[in-house]
Coordinates of C-alpha atoms in Angstrom, one line a residue:
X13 CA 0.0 0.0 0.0
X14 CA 1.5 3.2 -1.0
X15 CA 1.5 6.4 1.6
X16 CA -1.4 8.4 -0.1
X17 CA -3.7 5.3 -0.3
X18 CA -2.7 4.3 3.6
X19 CA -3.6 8.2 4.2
X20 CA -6.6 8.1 2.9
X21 CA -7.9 4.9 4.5
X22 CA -6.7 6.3 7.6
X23 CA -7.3 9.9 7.7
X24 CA -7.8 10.0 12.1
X25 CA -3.9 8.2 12.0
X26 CA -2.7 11.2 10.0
X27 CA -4.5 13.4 11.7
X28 CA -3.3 12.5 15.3
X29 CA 0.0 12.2 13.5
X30 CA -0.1 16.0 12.6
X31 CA -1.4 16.7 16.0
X32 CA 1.8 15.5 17.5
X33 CA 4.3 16.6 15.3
X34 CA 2.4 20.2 16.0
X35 CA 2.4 19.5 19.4
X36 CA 6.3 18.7 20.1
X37 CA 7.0 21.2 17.6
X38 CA 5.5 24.4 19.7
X39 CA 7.2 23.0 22.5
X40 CA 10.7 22.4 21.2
X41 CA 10.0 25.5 19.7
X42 CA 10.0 27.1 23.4
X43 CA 12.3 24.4 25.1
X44 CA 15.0 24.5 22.5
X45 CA 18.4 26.1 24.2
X46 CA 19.0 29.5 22.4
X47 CA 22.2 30.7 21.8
X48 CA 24.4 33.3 18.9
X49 CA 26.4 30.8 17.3
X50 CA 27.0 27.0 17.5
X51 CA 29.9 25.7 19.6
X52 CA 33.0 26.1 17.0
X53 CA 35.8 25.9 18.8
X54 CA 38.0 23.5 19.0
X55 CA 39.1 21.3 22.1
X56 CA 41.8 23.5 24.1
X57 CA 43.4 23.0 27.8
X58 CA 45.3 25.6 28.8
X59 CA 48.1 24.4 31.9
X60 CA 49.8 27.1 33.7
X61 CA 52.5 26.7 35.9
X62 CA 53.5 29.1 38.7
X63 CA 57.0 29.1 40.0
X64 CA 57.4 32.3 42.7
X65 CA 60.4 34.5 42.4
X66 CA 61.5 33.1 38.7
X67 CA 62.5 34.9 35.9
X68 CA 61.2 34.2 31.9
X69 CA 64.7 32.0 31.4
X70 CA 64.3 29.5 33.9
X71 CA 60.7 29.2 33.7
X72 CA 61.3 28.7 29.8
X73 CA 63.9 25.7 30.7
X74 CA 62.8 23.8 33.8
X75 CA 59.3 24.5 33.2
X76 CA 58.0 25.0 29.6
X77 CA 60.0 22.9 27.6
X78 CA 59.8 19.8 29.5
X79 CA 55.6 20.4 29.7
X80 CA 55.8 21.2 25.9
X81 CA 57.8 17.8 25.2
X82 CA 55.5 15.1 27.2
X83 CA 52.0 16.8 25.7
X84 CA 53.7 16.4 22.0
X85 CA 53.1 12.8 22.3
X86 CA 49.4 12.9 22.6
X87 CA 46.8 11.4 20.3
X88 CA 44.9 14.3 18.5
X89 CA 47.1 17.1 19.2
X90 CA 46.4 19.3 16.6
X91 CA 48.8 22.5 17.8
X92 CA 50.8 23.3 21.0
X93 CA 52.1 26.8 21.6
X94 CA 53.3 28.4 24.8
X95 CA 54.5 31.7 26.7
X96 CA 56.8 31.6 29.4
X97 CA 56.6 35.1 31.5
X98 CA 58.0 36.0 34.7
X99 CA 57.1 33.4 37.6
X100 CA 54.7 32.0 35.2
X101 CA 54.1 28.8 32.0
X102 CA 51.2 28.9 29.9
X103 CA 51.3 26.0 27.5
X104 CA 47.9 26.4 25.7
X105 CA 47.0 22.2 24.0
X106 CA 44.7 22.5 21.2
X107 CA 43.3 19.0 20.1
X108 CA 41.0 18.0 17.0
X109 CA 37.3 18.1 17.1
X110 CA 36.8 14.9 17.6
X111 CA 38.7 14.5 20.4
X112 CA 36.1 14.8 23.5
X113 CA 37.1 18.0 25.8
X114 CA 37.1 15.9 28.8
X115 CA 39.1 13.4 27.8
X116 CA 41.4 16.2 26.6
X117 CA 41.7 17.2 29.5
X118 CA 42.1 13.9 30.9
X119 CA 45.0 13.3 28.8
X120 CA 46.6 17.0 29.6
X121 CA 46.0 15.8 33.3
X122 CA 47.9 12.2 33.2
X123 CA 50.6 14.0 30.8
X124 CA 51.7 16.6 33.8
X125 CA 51.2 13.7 35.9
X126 CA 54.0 11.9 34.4
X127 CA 56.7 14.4 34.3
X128 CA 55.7 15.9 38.1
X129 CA 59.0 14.6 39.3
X130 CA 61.1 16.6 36.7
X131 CA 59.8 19.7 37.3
X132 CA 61.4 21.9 40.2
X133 CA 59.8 21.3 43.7
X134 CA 59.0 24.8 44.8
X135 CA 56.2 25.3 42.0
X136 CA 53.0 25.5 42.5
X137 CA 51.0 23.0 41.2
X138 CA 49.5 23.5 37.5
X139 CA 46.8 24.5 37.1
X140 CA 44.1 23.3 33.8
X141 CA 41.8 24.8 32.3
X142 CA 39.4 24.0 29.1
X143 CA 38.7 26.0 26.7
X144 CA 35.5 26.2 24.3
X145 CA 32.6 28.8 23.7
X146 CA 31.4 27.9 27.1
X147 CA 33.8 29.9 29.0
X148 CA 32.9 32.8 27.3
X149 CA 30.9 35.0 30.1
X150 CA 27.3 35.5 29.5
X151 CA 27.2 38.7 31.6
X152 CA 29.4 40.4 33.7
X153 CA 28.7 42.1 36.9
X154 CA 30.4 45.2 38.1
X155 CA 30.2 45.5 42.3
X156 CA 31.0 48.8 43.9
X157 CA 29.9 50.2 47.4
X158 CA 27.3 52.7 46.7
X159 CA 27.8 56.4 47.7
X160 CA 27.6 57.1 51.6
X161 CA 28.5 53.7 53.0
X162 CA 31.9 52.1 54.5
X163 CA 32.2 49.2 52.5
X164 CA 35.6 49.7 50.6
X165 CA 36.4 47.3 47.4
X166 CA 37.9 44.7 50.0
X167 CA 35.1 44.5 51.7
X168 CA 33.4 44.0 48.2
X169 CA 35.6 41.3 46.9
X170 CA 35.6 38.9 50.2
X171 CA 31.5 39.3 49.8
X172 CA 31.6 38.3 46.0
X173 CA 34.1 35.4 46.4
X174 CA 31.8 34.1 49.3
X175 CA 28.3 34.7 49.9
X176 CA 27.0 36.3 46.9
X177 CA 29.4 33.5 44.5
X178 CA 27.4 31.0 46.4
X179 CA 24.2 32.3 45.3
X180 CA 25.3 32.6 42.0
X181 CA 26.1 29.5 41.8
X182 CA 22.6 28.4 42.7
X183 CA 20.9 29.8 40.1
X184 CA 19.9 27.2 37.1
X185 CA 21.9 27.3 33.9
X186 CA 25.2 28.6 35.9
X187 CA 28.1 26.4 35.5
X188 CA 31.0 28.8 37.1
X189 CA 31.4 32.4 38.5
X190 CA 34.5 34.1 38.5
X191 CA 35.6 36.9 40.3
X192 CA 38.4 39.5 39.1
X193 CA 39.4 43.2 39.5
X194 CA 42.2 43.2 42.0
X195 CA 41.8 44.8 45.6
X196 CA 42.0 41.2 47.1
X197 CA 42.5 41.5 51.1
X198 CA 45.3 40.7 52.6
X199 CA 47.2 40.8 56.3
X200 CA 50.4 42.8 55.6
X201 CA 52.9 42.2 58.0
X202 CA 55.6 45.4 57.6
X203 CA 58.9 44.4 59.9
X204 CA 60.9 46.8 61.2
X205 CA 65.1 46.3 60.1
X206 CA 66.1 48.0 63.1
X207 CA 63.8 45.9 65.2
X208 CA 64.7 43.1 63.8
X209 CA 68.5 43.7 64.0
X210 CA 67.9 44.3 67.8
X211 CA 66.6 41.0 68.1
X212 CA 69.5 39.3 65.8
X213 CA 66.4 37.7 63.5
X214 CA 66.1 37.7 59.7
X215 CA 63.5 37.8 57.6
X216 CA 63.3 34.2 57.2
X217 CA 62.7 33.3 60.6
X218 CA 59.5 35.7 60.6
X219 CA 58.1 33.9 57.2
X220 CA 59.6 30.1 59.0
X221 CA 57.7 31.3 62.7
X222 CA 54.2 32.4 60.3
X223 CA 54.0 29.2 57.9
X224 CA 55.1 27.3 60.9
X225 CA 52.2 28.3 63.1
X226 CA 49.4 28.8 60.6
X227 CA 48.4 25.6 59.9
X228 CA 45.6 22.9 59.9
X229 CA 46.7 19.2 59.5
X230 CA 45.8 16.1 60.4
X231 CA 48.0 14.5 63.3
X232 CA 47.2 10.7 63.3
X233 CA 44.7 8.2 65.2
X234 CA 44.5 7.8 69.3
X235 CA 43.2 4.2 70.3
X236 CA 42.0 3.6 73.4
X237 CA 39.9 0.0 74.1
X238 CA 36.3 0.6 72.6
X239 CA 37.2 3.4 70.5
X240 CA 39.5 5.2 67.9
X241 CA 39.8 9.4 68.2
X242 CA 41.1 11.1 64.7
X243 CA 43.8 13.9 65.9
X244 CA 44.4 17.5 64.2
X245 CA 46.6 20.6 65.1
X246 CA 44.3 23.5 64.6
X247 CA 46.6 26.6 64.2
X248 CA 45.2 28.8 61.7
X249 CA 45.0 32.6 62.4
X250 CA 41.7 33.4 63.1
X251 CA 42.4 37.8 63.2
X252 CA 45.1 40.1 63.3
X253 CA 45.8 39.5 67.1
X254 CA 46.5 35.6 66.4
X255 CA 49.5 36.7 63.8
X256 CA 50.5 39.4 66.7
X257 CA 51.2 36.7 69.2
X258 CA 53.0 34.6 67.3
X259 CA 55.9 33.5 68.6
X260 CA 59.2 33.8 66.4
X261 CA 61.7 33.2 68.8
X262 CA 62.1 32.0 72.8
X263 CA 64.8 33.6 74.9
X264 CA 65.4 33.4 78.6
X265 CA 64.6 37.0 78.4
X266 CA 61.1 35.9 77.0
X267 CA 59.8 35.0 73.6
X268 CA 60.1 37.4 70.9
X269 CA 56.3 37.6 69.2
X270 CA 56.1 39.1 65.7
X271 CA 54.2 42.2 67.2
X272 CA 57.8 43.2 68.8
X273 CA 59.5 42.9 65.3
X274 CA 57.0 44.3 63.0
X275 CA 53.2 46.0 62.2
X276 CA 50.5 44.1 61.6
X277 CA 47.4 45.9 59.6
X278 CA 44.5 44.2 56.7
X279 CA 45.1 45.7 53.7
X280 CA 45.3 44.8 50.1
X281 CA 47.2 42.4 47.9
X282 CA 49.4 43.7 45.8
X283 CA 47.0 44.2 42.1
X284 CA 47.0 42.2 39.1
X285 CA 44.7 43.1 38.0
X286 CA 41.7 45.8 37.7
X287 CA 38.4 46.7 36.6
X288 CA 36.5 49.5 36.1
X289 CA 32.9 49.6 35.7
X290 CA 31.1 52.2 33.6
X291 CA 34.1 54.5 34.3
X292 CA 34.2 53.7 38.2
X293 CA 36.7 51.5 40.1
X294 CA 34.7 47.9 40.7
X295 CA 34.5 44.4 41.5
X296 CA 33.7 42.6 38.4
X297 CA 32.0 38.9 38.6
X298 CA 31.6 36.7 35.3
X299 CA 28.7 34.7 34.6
X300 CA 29.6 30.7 32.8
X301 CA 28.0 28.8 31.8
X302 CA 28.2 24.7 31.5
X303 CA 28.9 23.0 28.1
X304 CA 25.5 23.1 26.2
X305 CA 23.6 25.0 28.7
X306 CA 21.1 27.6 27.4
X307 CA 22.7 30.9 27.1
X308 CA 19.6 32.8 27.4
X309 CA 17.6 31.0 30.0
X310 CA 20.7 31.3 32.1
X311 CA 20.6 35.2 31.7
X312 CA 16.9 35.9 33.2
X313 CA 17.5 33.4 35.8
X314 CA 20.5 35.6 36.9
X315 CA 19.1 39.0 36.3
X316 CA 15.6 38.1 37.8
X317 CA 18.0 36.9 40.9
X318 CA 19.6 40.4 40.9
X319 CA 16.5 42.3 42.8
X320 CA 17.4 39.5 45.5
X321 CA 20.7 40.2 45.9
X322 CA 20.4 44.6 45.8
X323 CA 17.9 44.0 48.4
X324 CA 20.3 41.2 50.4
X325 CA 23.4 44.0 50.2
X326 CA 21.8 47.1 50.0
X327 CA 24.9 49.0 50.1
X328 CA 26.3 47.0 47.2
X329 CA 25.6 48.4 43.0
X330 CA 25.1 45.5 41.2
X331 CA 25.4 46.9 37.3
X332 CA 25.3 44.5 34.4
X333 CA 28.6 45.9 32.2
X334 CA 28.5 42.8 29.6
X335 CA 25.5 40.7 28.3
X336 CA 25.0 38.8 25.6
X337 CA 21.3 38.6 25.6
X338 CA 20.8 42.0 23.4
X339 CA 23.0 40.7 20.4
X340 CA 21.2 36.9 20.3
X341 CA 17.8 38.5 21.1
X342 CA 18.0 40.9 18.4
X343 CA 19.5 38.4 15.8
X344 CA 17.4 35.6 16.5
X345 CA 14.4 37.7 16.7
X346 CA 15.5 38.8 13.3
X347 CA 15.9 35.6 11.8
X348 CA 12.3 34.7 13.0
X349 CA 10.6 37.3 11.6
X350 CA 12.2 37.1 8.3
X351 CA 11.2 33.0 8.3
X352 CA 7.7 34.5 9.2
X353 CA 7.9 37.2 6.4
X354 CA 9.5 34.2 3.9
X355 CA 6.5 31.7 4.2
X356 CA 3.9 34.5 3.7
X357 CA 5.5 35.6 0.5
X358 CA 5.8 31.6 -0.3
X359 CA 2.1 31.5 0.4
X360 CA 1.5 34.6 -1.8
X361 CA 3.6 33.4 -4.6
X362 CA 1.7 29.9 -4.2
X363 CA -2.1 31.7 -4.4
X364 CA -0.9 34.0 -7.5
X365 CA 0.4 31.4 -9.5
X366 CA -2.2 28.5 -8.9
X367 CA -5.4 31.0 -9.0
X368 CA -7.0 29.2 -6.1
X369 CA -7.7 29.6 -2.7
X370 CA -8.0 25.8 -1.7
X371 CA -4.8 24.7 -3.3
X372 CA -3.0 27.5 -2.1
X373 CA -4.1 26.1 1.5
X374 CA -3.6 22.5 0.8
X375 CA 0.6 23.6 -0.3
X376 CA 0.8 26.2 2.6
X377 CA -0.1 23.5 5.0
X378 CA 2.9 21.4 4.6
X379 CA 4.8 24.5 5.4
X380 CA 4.3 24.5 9.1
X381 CA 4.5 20.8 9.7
X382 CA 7.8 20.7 8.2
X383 CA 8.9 23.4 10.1
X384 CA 8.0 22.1 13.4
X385 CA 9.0 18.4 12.5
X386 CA 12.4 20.1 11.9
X387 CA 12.3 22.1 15.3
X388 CA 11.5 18.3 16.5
X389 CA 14.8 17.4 15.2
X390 CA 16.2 20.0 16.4
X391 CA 15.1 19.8 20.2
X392 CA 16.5 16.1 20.6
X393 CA 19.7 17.0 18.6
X394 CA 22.6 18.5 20.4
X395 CA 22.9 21.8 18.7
X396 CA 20.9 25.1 19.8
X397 CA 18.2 27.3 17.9
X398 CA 21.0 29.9 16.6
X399 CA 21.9 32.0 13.8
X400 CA 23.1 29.2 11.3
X401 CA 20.4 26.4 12.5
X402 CA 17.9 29.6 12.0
X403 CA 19.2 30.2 8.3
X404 CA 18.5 26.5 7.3
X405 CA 14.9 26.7 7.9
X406 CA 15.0 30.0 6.2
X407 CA 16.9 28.2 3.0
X408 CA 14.3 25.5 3.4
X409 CA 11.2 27.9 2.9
X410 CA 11.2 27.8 -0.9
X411 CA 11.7 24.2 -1.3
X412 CA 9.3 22.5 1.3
X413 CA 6.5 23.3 -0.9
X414 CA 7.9 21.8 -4.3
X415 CA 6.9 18.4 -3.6
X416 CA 3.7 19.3 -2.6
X417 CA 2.7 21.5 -5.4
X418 CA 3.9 19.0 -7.7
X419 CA 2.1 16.2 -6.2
X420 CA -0.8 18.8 -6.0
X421 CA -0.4 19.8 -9.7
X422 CA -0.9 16.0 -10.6
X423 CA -4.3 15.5 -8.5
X424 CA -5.8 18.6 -9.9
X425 CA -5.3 17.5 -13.5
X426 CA -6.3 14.2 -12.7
X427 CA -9.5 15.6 -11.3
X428 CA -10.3 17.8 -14.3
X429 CA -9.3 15.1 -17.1
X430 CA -9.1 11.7 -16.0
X431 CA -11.6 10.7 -12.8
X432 CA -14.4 12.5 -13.8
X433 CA -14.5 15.0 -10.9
X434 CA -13.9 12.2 -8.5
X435 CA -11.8 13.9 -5.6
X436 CA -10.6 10.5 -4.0
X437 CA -9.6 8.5 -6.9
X438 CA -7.9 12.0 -8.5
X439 CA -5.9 12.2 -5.3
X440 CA -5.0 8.7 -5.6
X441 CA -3.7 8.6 -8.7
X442 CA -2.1 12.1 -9.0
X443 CA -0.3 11.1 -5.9
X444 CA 1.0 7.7 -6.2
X445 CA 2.1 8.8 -10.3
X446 CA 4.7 11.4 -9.2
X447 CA 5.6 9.9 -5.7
X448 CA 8.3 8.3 -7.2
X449 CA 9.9 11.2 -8.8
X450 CA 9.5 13.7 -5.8
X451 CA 11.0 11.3 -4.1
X452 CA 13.6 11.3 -6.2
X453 CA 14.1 14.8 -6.6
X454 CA 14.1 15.4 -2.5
X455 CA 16.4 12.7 -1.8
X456 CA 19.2 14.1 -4.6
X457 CA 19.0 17.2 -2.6
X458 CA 19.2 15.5 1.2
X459 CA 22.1 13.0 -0.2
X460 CA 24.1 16.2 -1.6
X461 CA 24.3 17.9 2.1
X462 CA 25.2 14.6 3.8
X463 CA 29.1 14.3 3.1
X464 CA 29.3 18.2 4.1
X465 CA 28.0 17.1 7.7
X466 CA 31.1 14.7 7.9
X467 CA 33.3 17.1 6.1
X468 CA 35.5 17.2 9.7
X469 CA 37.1 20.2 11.3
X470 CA 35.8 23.7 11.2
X471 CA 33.6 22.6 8.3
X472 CA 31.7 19.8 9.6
X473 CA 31.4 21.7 13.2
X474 CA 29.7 24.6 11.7
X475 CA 27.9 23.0 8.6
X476 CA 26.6 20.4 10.6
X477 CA 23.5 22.1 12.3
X478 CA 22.5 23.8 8.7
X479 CA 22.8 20.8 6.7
X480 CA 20.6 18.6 9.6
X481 CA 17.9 21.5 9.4
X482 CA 17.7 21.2 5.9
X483 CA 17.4 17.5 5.8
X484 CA 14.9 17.1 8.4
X485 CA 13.0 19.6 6.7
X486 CA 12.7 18.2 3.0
X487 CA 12.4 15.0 4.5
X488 CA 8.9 15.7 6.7
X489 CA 8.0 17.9 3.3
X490 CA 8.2 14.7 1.6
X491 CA 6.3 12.5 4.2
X492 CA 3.5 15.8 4.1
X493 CA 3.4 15.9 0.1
X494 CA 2.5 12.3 0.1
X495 CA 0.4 11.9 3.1
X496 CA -1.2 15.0 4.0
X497 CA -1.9 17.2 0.4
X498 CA -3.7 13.8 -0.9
X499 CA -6.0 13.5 2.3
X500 CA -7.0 17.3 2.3
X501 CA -7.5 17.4 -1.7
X502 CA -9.8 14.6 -1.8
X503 CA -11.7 17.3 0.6
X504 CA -11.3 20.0 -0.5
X505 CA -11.1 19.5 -4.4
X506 CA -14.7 19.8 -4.8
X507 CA -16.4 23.1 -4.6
X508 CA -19.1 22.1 -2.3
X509 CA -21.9 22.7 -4.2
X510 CA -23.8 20.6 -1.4
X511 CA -22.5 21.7 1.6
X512 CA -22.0 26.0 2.0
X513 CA -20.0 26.0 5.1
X514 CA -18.5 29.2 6.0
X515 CA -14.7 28.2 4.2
X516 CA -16.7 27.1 1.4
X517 CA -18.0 30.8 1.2
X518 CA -14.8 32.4 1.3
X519 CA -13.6 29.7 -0.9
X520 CA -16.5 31.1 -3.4
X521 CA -15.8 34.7 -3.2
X522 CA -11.7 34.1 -4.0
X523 CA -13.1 32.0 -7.0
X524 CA -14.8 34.5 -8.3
X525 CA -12.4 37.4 -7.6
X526 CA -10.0 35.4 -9.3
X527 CA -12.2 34.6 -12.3
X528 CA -12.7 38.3 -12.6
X529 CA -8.7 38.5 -12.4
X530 CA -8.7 36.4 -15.3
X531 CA -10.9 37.8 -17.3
X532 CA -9.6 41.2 -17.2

């Protein structure tokens, strides 16, 4: 049994089959994660090395080069470059799309891992990161104490890197918050020389007598006969009168405490960085988000959680200084209302050139349900409702309806010539003639975009998404043409000369307007 024939025995299967491709169409439609651009770039793990008090050569030699060396060997490694700076490595390991980021980073990880011995012991212990559009901040946040209050910067940044981080990280669609713009607080301890001469001390015996006294640890198990008791030294400094007492040195004229050797005051780190926001010293925060999340969706959650937070820290300005959400909303929007505008002028195009109102409606109907079988597609694919995605369905506008006018075009001449105005057996037999052909046609198109989605690289990553909307598209085109235009023209074919509905009246008056079209 061919599709038109099954869809005409079995109108109420079609039917509830339209319903639910309409159905899970709207809401993919709504659901589907929105975002500017699909995820083009390419695995990356950055590792950076710190090494306090070294200068650019030796970091070059003992650090970078032997890093550089061991991540050469990995599988997929597409390019490896590297800056060695002052008391710092940045190797940045770029790998091939097909490699998957975490098990880049993975391999990064075990690489480091291997050549931890070689490295010199007083670094600090390197630090990875992964690169892709998802570190790329959906909004940044500028903190600054409003006018008339005594919250300083310092103040600022402990609350961001704390509380309010915290609830940031709450919010739904927020992957990562990162904090930045200097004025970090810090206990500065200034020694006095002369002070310190008096005592006959050096300056490493006040940083051994600090580090030596502010600590946590674990100190090992105590076992008495029914029960085991886990041991740990608890030594961290808790305020600026903890670091005053401690001890440096013990002398049978006493013990010689760091507040006889040297000031103690909080203050600030010394910056590396800062940030100004709209013109004005701040605190800037940076919204992430995770791989694949919803770029949008994660933008209201955190602006309609901003009210919270000004109300929570009322002498806190919260300004948004970066968003995204303006430049998708006004492109996608765009892209929307130029598919709208496209399949109107489709439908307009369809209605002038076949001179009536009921095929016009019959084509114009496959429009939508290919559409929204495509937004289907779309919703359980991994790519987002985006710029390129948005220009496939807009390239598909003019060809969804092909099939159907041509399958169309055969049922109405089969009507007028052949079945002897019998709508059913003219929609049979118009339909299953061409079926073959349109198939045909649609399938030469769909085959042509398949090697360009496994092109590889930058090709495949960005060409993917198009070419998939374009497929699905044509394809439920197809399936409409043959089901769907055969089941409504064996409807609406004849003029109902018995029953005068209301769409058989406006059907009428189009007739006869275009009949009067004609004859002028």
């Amino acid at each position: 049994m061919s599709l038109p024939d099954f869809s005409m025995r079995s109108p109420y299967t079609v039917i509830a089959a339209c319903l639910l491709v309409t159905a899970l169409g709207l809401f993919a439609f709504f659901r589907t994660p929105t975002d500017l651009f699909p995820d083009s770039t390419p695995p990356q793990v950055i590792a950076v090395t710190v090494w306090p008090g070294a200068d650019a050569d030796d970091i070059a030699d003992k650090i970078t080069q032997i890093i550089e060396k061991e991540v050469n060997t990995l599988g997929g490694l597409t390019r490896v470059t590297s800056t060695s700076r002052d008391e710092v490595s940045s190797i940045n390991v770029e790998f091939g799309y097909g490699k998957p980021p975490g098990e880049a980073v993975l391999d990064v990880q075990n690489a480091i891992g291997r050549i931890r011995a070689a490295l010199p012991p007083a670094i600090l212990e390197p630090r990875l990161y992964r690169i892709s559009d998802a570190t790329r901040p959906l909004l940044t946040l500028a903190l600054s104490p409003r006018p008339g209050t005594s919250k300083d910067l310092a103040q600022i940044r402990l609350l961001a890197e704390n509380e309010i981080e915290d609830q940031l990280l709450n919010v739904p669609g927020v992957a990562d918050v990162d904090v930045f713009g200097g004025h970090q607080p810090e206990i500065l301890v200034d020694v006095d020389r002369s002070r310190l001469a008096a005592h006959e001390l050096s300056l490493t015996d006040v940083v051994a007598a600090l580090s030596r006294h502010n600590v946590t640890a674990p100190a090992g198990t105590v076992y008495s006969s029914d029960r085991e008791y886990q041991v740990k030294v608890s030594g961290e400094f808790g305020g600026l009168e903890d670091v005053w007492r401690t001890p440096v040195r013990y002398e049978e004229r006493g013990t010689v405490r760091i507040a006889d050797i040297a000031d103690v005051r909080l203050g600030e780190a010394e910056p590396r960085s800062v940030y100004h926001g709209n013109g004005a010293p701040a605190i800037a925060v940076n919204i992430l988000r995770p791989q694949g999340g919803d770029t949008v969706a994660a933008i209201r959650a955190v602006k309609a959680m901003l009210p919270r937070l000004q109300a929570e820290y009322p002498d806190i300005t919260f300004v948004i200084t970066d968003d995204q959400q303006p430049i998708i909303d006004l492109n996608v929007s765009g892209m929307r209302i130029s598919l709208v505008q496209a399949i109107l002028l489709t439908v307009a195009v369809i209605f002038l050139f076949l001179a009536d109102m009921r095929a016009a409606l019959i084509v114009s109907v496959s429009i939508p349900l290919a559409f929204l079988a495509s937004l289907v597609v779309l919703w359980f694919s991994p790519y987002t409702l985006n710029m390129v995605t948005l220009s496939g369905l807009i390239i598909s506008v003019g060809m969804v309806v092909d099939a159907s006018i041509v399958v169309l075009e055969n049922i109405y001449r089969h009507y007028h010539e052949d079945s002897g105005k019998d709508a059913r057996r003219a929609a049979s037999a118009g339909a299953r003639e061409v079926a073959l052909a349109v198939t045909a046609g649609m399938l030469t198109t769909v085959i042509v975009l398949i090697p360009v989605m496994f092109a590889g690289g930058y090709t495949q990553q960005t060409m993917r998404p198009l070419s998939l909307m374009i497929s699905a598209t044509l394809i439920a085109s197809l399936l409409a043409a043959l089901s769907v235009v055969p089941l409504m023209a064996s409807r609406l074919l004849s003029h109902g000369e018995h029953r005068r509905n209301l769409i058989e009246r406006l059907f009428t008056v189009t007739d006869r307007g275009v009949d009067l079209l004609a004859k002028g």
